[in-house]
């Protein structure tokens, strides 16, 4: 077990748009430059932020970044992506020079999509989510905000947008580092602080 902190490595993205459901395609594009990502179960790729312009696409803006949630000692593996051009479902993107950001604790966290294998209904999903939370933040509040589906290798996977609140500082950091559920490399189960 390593004592390395988990950090966010953020690369600015330039381009016109990206599909709203881009997790798997973005992962595939990154694997072409960092092949070791294929077998890496610990690293995550956060969903790209942007403006909803209608349809199934996000318009890229100043907030749009390619962000890897990784251990600090893994930064060197991902630096070859800087300055590269990648393509996500036909949309060309230019990747800039990264910044390293430390995770910060907040009492509320939000994940765009959380998936838990075998749980698709709202009630059963919330129960499974609570079971996973019991070891990390037993007194936290958990809310399912929206049902979501993502495509992974041609299959539809069901998940939910999840809000957690009432977190202590250590719990908040643990949840950001570990996530909930699976498919971290496709943007699932990764939490960000809620800005009030």
Short mmCIF file of C-alpha atoms in Angstrom, two decimals:
data_model
loop_
_atom_site.label_atom_id
_atom_site.label_comp_id
_atom_site.label_asym_id
_atom_site.label_seq_id
_atom_site.Cartn_x
_atom_site.Cartn_y
_atom_site.Cartn_z
CA UNK A 1 0.00 0.00 0.00
CA UNK A 2 1.37 3.44 -0.93
CA UNK A 3 1.15 6.60 1.14
CA UNK A 4 1.15 8.76 -1.97
CA UNK A 5 -1.62 11.39 -1.97
CA UNK A 6 -4.31 11.24 -4.63
CA UNK A 7 -4.41 14.35 -6.81
CA UNK A 8 -6.18 15.72 -9.88
CA UNK A 9 -3.96 16.26 -12.91
CA UNK A 10 -5.83 18.77 -15.12
CA UNK A 11 -5.05 19.33 -18.79
CA UNK A 12 -6.86 22.25 -20.50
CA UNK A 13 -8.89 21.14 -23.52
CA UNK A 14 -9.48 23.17 -26.66
CA UNK A 15 -12.04 22.27 -29.29
CA UNK A 16 -15.63 22.91 -30.26
CA UNK A 17 -17.62 20.17 -28.58
CA UNK A 18 -17.62 16.69 -27.07
CA UNK A 19 -20.47 14.18 -26.69
CA UNK A 20 -22.28 14.41 -23.34
CA UNK A 21 -21.74 10.64 -22.99
CA UNK A 22 -18.00 10.74 -23.65
CA UNK A 23 -16.49 8.64 -20.83
CA UNK A 24 -15.63 5.48 -22.73
CA UNK A 25 -14.55 7.27 -25.93
CA UNK A 26 -12.31 9.65 -23.96
CA UNK A 27 -10.75 6.72 -22.13
CA UNK A 28 -10.06 4.97 -25.45
CA UNK A 29 -8.43 8.12 -26.88
CA UNK A 30 -6.20 8.46 -23.80
CA UNK A 31 -5.19 4.78 -23.99
CA UNK A 32 -3.71 5.38 -27.44
CA UNK A 33 -1.16 7.72 -25.83
CA UNK A 34 -0.86 6.05 -22.40
CA UNK A 35 -1.34 2.31 -23.14
CA UNK A 36 -0.81 1.35 -19.47
CA UNK A 37 -4.21 2.92 -18.72
CA UNK A 38 -5.81 -0.26 -20.17
CA UNK A 39 -4.79 -2.34 -17.17
CA UNK A 40 -4.94 0.46 -14.57
CA UNK A 41 -7.91 -0.01 -12.22
CA UNK A 42 -6.94 2.72 -9.73
CA UNK A 43 -6.79 5.81 -11.96
CA UNK A 44 -9.90 7.72 -12.91
CA UNK A 45 -10.82 10.17 -15.67
CA UNK A 46 -13.30 12.81 -14.56
CA UNK A 47 -16.13 13.84 -16.92
CA UNK A 48 -15.31 16.90 -19.03
CA UNK A 49 -17.26 20.01 -18.11
CA UNK A 50 -18.81 22.36 -20.65
CA UNK A 51 -21.98 24.15 -21.63
CA UNK A 52 -25.05 22.21 -22.74
CA UNK A 53 -25.80 23.47 -26.24
CA UNK A 54 -28.72 21.15 -26.89
CA UNK A 55 -28.76 17.67 -28.31
CA UNK A 56 -26.20 15.14 -27.13
CA UNK A 57 -23.18 17.43 -27.06
CA UNK A 58 -21.31 19.71 -24.66
CA UNK A 59 -19.80 22.93 -25.93
CA UNK A 60 -16.25 23.26 -24.64
CA UNK A 61 -15.36 26.41 -22.69
CA UNK A 62 -12.76 27.66 -20.20
CA UNK A 63 -13.88 25.06 -17.63
CA UNK A 64 -13.25 22.16 -20.01
CA UNK A 65 -10.39 19.98 -18.85
CA UNK A 66 -9.11 16.45 -19.24
CA UNK A 67 -8.65 15.49 -15.58
CA UNK A 68 -7.01 12.35 -14.26
CA UNK A 69 -7.51 11.41 -10.60
CA UNK A 70 -4.31 9.57 -9.80
CA UNK A 71 -1.69 8.96 -7.13
CA UNK A 72 0.94 11.72 -7.09
CA UNK A 73 3.70 9.26 -8.01
CA UNK A 74 1.88 8.45 -11.28
CA UNK A 75 2.00 11.99 -12.75
CA UNK A 76 4.93 11.17 -15.05
CA UNK A 77 2.94 8.42 -16.81
CA UNK A 78 0.34 10.94 -18.00
CA UNK A 79 2.58 13.82 -19.09
CA UNK A 80 2.96 12.49 -22.68
CA UNK A 81 -0.66 13.59 -23.28
CA UNK A 82 0.33 17.27 -22.96
CA UNK A 83 0.43 19.02 -26.34
CA UNK A 84 -1.24 16.12 -28.16
CA UNK A 85 -4.30 16.16 -30.39
CA UNK A 86 -6.90 13.51 -29.61
CA UNK A 87 -10.21 12.60 -31.20
CA UNK A 88 -13.35 11.65 -29.27
CA UNK A 89 -16.09 10.19 -31.50
CA UNK A 90 -14.95 12.35 -34.41
CA UNK A 91 -14.47 15.54 -32.40
CA UNK A 92 -10.86 16.83 -32.44
CA UNK A 93 -9.45 18.14 -29.15
CA UNK A 94 -6.13 19.82 -28.35
CA UNK A 95 -4.65 18.98 -24.94
CA UNK A 96 -2.72 21.71 -23.12
CA UNK A 97 -0.11 21.81 -20.35
CA UNK A 98 -1.37 20.33 -17.07
CA UNK A 99 -1.77 21.70 -13.57
CA UNK A 100 -1.73 19.60 -10.44
CA UNK A 101 -4.55 20.15 -7.93
CA UNK A 102 -4.74 18.71 -4.44
CA UNK A 103 -8.10 17.31 -3.32
CA UNK A 104 -9.89 19.51 -0.80
CA UNK A 105 -12.46 18.41 1.76
CA UNK A 106 -16.00 19.81 1.65
CA UNK A 107 -19.09 18.66 3.50
CA UNK A 108 -20.95 18.01 0.22
CA UNK A 109 -19.77 16.06 -2.82
CA UNK A 110 -21.36 15.43 -6.22
CA UNK A 111 -20.72 12.70 -8.81
CA UNK A 112 -22.16 13.07 -12.30
CA UNK A 113 -22.66 9.32 -12.61
CA UNK A 114 -22.24 6.45 -10.15
CA UNK A 115 -22.70 2.86 -11.33
CA UNK A 116 -22.94 -0.19 -9.07
CA UNK A 117 -22.95 -3.53 -10.88
CA UNK A 118 -26.27 -5.35 -10.66
CA UNK A 119 -28.31 -2.39 -9.32
CA UNK A 120 -30.53 -0.44 -11.72
CA UNK A 121 -33.70 0.46 -9.81
CA UNK A 122 -33.67 3.61 -7.67
CA UNK A 123 -34.53 1.92 -4.35
CA UNK A 124 -32.12 -1.02 -4.69
CA UNK A 125 -29.38 1.31 -5.99
CA UNK A 126 -29.74 3.62 -2.98
CA UNK A 127 -29.52 0.62 -0.63
CA UNK A 128 -26.34 -0.59 -2.38
CA UNK A 129 -24.90 2.93 -2.23
CA UNK A 130 -25.62 3.09 1.52
CA UNK A 131 -23.83 -0.23 2.05
CA UNK A 132 -20.71 1.13 0.32
CA UNK A 133 -20.92 4.36 2.30
CA UNK A 134 -21.16 2.55 5.64
CA UNK A 135 -17.43 1.90 5.79
CA UNK A 136 -16.42 5.37 4.53
CA UNK A 137 -19.01 7.83 5.85
CA UNK A 138 -21.71 6.06 7.88
CA UNK A 139 -23.60 9.23 8.88
CA UNK A 140 -23.53 10.95 5.48
CA UNK A 141 -26.69 11.85 3.63
CA UNK A 142 -27.06 10.38 0.13
CA UNK A 143 -29.47 11.53 -2.60
CA UNK A 144 -30.03 10.24 -6.12
CA UNK A 145 -30.61 13.31 -8.29
CA UNK A 146 -31.05 11.85 -11.75
CA UNK A 147 -31.00 8.48 -13.50
CA UNK A 148 -28.31 8.30 -16.18
CA UNK A 149 -27.16 5.80 -18.77
CA UNK A 150 -23.71 5.61 -20.28
CA UNK A 151 -22.35 3.56 -23.17
CA UNK A 152 -19.42 1.29 -22.38
CA UNK A 153 -18.07 -0.79 -25.26
CA UNK A 154 -21.44 -0.63 -27.03
CA UNK A 155 -23.54 -1.58 -23.97
CA UNK A 156 -25.86 0.70 -21.99
CA UNK A 157 -25.00 0.92 -18.29
CA UNK A 158 -27.43 2.43 -15.76
CA UNK A 159 -26.26 4.81 -13.05
CA UNK A 160 -27.35 7.84 -11.06
CA UNK A 161 -26.15 11.36 -10.36
CA UNK A 162 -25.35 11.27 -6.63
CA UNK A 163 -25.14 13.99 -3.98
CA UNK A 164 -23.51 13.27 -0.62
CA UNK A 165 -23.73 15.68 2.30
CA UNK A 166 -22.94 15.95 6.00
CA UNK A 167 -19.39 14.71 5.44
CA UNK A 168 -16.51 15.17 7.85
CA UNK A 169 -13.20 16.36 6.33
CA UNK A 170 -11.54 12.93 6.42
CA UNK A 171 -14.63 11.24 4.98
CA UNK A 172 -14.78 13.77 2.15
CA UNK A 173 -11.17 13.16 1.18
CA UNK A 174 -11.55 9.36 1.44
CA UNK A 175 -14.60 9.43 -0.85
CA UNK A 176 -12.83 11.61 -3.41
CA UNK A 177 -9.80 9.30 -3.37
CA UNK A 178 -11.68 5.98 -3.50
CA UNK A 179 -14.93 6.85 -5.26
CA UNK A 180 -18.06 4.71 -5.14
CA UNK A 181 -18.96 1.86 -7.50
CA UNK A 182 -16.93 1.05 -10.59
CA UNK A 183 -15.91 2.31 -14.02
CA UNK A 184 -13.66 5.12 -12.73
CA UNK A 185 -11.76 5.21 -16.02
CA UNK A 186 -15.02 6.09 -17.80
CA UNK A 187 -15.85 8.96 -15.43
CA UNK A 188 -18.10 7.08 -13.00
CA UNK A 189 -18.08 7.17 -9.21
CA UNK A 190 -15.76 10.18 -9.00
CA UNK A 191 -16.82 12.97 -6.64
CA UNK A 192 -16.16 16.70 -6.78
CA UNK A 193 -16.76 19.32 -4.09
CA UNK A 194 -20.10 21.10 -4.30
CA UNK A 195 -19.55 24.84 -4.60
CA UNK A 196 -22.03 26.78 -2.49
#
